[in-house]
Short mmCIF file of C-alpha atoms in Angstrom, two decimals:
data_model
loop_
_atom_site.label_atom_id
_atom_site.label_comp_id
_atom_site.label_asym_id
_atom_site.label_seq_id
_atom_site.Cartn_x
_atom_site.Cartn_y
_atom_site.Cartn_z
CA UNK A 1 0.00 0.00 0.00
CA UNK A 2 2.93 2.48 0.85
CA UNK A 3 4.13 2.40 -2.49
CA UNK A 4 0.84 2.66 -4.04
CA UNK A 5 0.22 5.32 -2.38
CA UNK A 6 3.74 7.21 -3.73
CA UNK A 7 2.63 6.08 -7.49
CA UNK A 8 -0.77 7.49 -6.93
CA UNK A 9 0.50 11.15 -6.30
CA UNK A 10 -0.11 11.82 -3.02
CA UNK A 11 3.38 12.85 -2.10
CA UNK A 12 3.01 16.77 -3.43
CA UNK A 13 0.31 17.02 -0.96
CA UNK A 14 0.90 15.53 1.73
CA UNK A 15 4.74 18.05 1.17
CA UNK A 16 2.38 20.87 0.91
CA UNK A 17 0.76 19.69 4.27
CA UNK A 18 4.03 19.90 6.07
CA UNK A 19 3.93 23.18 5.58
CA UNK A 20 0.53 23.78 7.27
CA UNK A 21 0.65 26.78 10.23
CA UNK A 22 -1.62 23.54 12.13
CA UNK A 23 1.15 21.89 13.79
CA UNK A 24 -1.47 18.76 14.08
CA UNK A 25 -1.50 18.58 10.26
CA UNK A 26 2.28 19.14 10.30
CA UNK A 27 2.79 15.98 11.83
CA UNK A 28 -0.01 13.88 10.52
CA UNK A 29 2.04 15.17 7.16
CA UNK A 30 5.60 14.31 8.44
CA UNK A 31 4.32 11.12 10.16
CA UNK A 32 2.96 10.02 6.62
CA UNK A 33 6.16 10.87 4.73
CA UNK A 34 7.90 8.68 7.70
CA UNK A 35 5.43 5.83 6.76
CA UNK A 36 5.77 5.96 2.71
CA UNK A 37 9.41 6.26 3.52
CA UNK A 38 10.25 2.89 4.42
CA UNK A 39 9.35 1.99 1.08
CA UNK A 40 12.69 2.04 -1.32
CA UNK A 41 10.82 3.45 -4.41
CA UNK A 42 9.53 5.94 -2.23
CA UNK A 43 13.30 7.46 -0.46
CA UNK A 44 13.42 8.72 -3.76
CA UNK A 45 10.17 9.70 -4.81
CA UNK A 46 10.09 11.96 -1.50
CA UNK A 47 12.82 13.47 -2.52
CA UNK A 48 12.34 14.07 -6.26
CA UNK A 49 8.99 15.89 -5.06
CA UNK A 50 10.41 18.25 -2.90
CA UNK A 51 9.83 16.88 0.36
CA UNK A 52 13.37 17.19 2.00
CA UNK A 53 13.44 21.05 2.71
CA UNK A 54 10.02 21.03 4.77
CA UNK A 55 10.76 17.56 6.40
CA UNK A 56 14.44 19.72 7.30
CA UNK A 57 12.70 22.57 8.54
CA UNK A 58 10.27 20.36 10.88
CA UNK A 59 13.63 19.20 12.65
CA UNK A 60 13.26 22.62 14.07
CA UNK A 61 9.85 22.24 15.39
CA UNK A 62 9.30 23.23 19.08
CA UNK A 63 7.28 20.27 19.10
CA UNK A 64 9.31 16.64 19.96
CA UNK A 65 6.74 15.02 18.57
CA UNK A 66 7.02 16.50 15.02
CA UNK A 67 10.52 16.40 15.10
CA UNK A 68 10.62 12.88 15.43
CA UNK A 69 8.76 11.83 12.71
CA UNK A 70 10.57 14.49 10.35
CA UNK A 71 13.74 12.71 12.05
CA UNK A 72 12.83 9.39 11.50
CA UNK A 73 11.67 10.22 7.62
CA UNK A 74 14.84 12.00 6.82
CA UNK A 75 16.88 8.74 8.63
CA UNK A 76 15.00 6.65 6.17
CA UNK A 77 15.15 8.73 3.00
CA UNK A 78 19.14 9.29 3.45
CA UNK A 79 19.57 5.43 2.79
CA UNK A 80 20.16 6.18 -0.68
CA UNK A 81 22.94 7.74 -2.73
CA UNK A 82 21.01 10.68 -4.18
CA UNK A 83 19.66 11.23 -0.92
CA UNK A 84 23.03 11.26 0.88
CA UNK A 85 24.22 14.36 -0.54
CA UNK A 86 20.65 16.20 -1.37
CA UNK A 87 20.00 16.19 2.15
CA UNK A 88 23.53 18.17 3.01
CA UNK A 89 22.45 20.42 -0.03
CA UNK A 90 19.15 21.20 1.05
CA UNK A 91 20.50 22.43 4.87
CA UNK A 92 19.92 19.20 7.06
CA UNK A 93 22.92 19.39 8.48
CA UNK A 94 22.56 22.64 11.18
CA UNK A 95 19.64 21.11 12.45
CA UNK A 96 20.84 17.64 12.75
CA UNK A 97 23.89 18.62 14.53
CA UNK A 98 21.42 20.90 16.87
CA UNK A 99 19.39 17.74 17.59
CA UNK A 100 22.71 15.58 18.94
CA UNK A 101 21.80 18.03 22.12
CA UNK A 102 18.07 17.21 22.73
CA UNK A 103 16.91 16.15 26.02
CA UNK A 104 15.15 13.41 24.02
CA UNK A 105 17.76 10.07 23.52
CA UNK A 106 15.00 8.54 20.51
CA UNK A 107 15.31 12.00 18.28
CA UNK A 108 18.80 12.17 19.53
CA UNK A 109 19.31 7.98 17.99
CA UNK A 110 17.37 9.13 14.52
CA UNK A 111 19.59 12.56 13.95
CA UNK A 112 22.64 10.24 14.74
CA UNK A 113 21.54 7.25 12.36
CA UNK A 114 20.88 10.00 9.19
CA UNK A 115 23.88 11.51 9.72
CA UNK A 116 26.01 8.34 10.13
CA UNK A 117 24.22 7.01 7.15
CA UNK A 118 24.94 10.84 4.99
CA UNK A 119 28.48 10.29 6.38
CA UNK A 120 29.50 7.45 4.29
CA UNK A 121 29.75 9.92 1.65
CA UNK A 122 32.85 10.97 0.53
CA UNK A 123 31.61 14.63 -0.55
CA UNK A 124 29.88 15.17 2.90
CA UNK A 125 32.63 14.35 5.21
CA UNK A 126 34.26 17.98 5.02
CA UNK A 127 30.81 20.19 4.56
CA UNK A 128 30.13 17.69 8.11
CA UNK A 129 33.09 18.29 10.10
CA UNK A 130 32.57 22.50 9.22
CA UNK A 131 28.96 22.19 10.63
CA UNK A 132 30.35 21.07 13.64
CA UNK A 133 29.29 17.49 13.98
CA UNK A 134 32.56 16.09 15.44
CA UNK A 135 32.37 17.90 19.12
CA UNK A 136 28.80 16.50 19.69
CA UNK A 137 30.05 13.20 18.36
CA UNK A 138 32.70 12.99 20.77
CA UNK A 139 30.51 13.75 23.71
CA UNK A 140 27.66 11.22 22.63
CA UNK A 141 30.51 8.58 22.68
CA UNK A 142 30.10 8.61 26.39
CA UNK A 143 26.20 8.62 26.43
CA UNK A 144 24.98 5.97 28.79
CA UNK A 145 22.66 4.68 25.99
CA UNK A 146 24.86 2.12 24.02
CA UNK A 147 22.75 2.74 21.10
CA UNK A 148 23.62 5.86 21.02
CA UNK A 149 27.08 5.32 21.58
CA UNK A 150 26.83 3.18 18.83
CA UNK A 151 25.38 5.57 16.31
CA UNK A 152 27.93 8.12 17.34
CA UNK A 153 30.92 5.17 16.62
CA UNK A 154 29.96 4.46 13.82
CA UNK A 155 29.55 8.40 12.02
CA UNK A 156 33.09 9.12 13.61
CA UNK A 157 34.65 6.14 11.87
CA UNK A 158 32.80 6.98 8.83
CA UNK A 159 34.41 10.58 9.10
CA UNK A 160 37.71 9.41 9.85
CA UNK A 161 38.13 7.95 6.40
CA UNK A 162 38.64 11.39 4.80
CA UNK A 163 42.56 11.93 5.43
#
């Protein structure tokens, strides 16, 4: 049904919806795009349709809520090449390194898996480490959540490949 739903056209409205001044239709919006985005044919689709830059402004939310599910979209949209380096394009990256700090270890966990998974890129290493990623990676490397610790291992090795 998820990809159905991307062939059918849906995905220019429900990006328009993200943009709604109703923060409940913001995340009904972003929590859709989440959904869709577990489907492969759909990373892309999202993309292609202009849904990165309002799912990348949602990050900024004051609402936890709605920045989780823009989160969790944008972790599962960056699992592809073209994705990798649109996201970095289109700004994710100040907001992503600004949600390493939140009080909230789940939205913490999906801003570390997208940018561990955009840091496999060659290209984004550099733009990452002038963002500012690497002193908020060190410090989650002693976060008493071992997933976290994890997620923060494994974008710091991924970085470290760039000589």
């Amino acid at each position: 049904v998820s990809r159905k739903i991307g062939e059918e056209g849906a995905l220019p409205y429900m990006i328009g919806l993200m943009r709604s001044p109703d923060e409940r239709i913001q995340e009904q919006a972003a929590t859709l795009l989440r959904n869709l985005s577990v489907n492969d044919e759909n990373k892309n689709r999202i993309a292609q349709a202009g849904g990165l830059a309002p799912l990348i402004i949602l990050l900024s939310s004051p609402l936890p809520r709605i920045q989780e599910q823009a989160a969790v979209a944008l972790r599962n949209v960056s699992l592809t090449e073209e994705n990798e380096t649109a996201l970095v394009h289109e700004g994710a990256l100040p907001p992503l390194v600004e949600l390493l700090q939140h009080s909230d270890d789940h939205i913490v966990e999906q801003a570390l898996v997208t940018l561990r998974n955009i840091s496999v890129n060659v290209d984004n290493e550099v733009k990452m480490v002038h963002a500012g990623v690497l002193t908020p990676l060190i410090t989650l490397l002693r976060s008493p959540k071992t997933s976290i610790q994890e997620q923060a291992c494994g974008t710091v090795r991924n970085l470290s490949v760039n000589a």
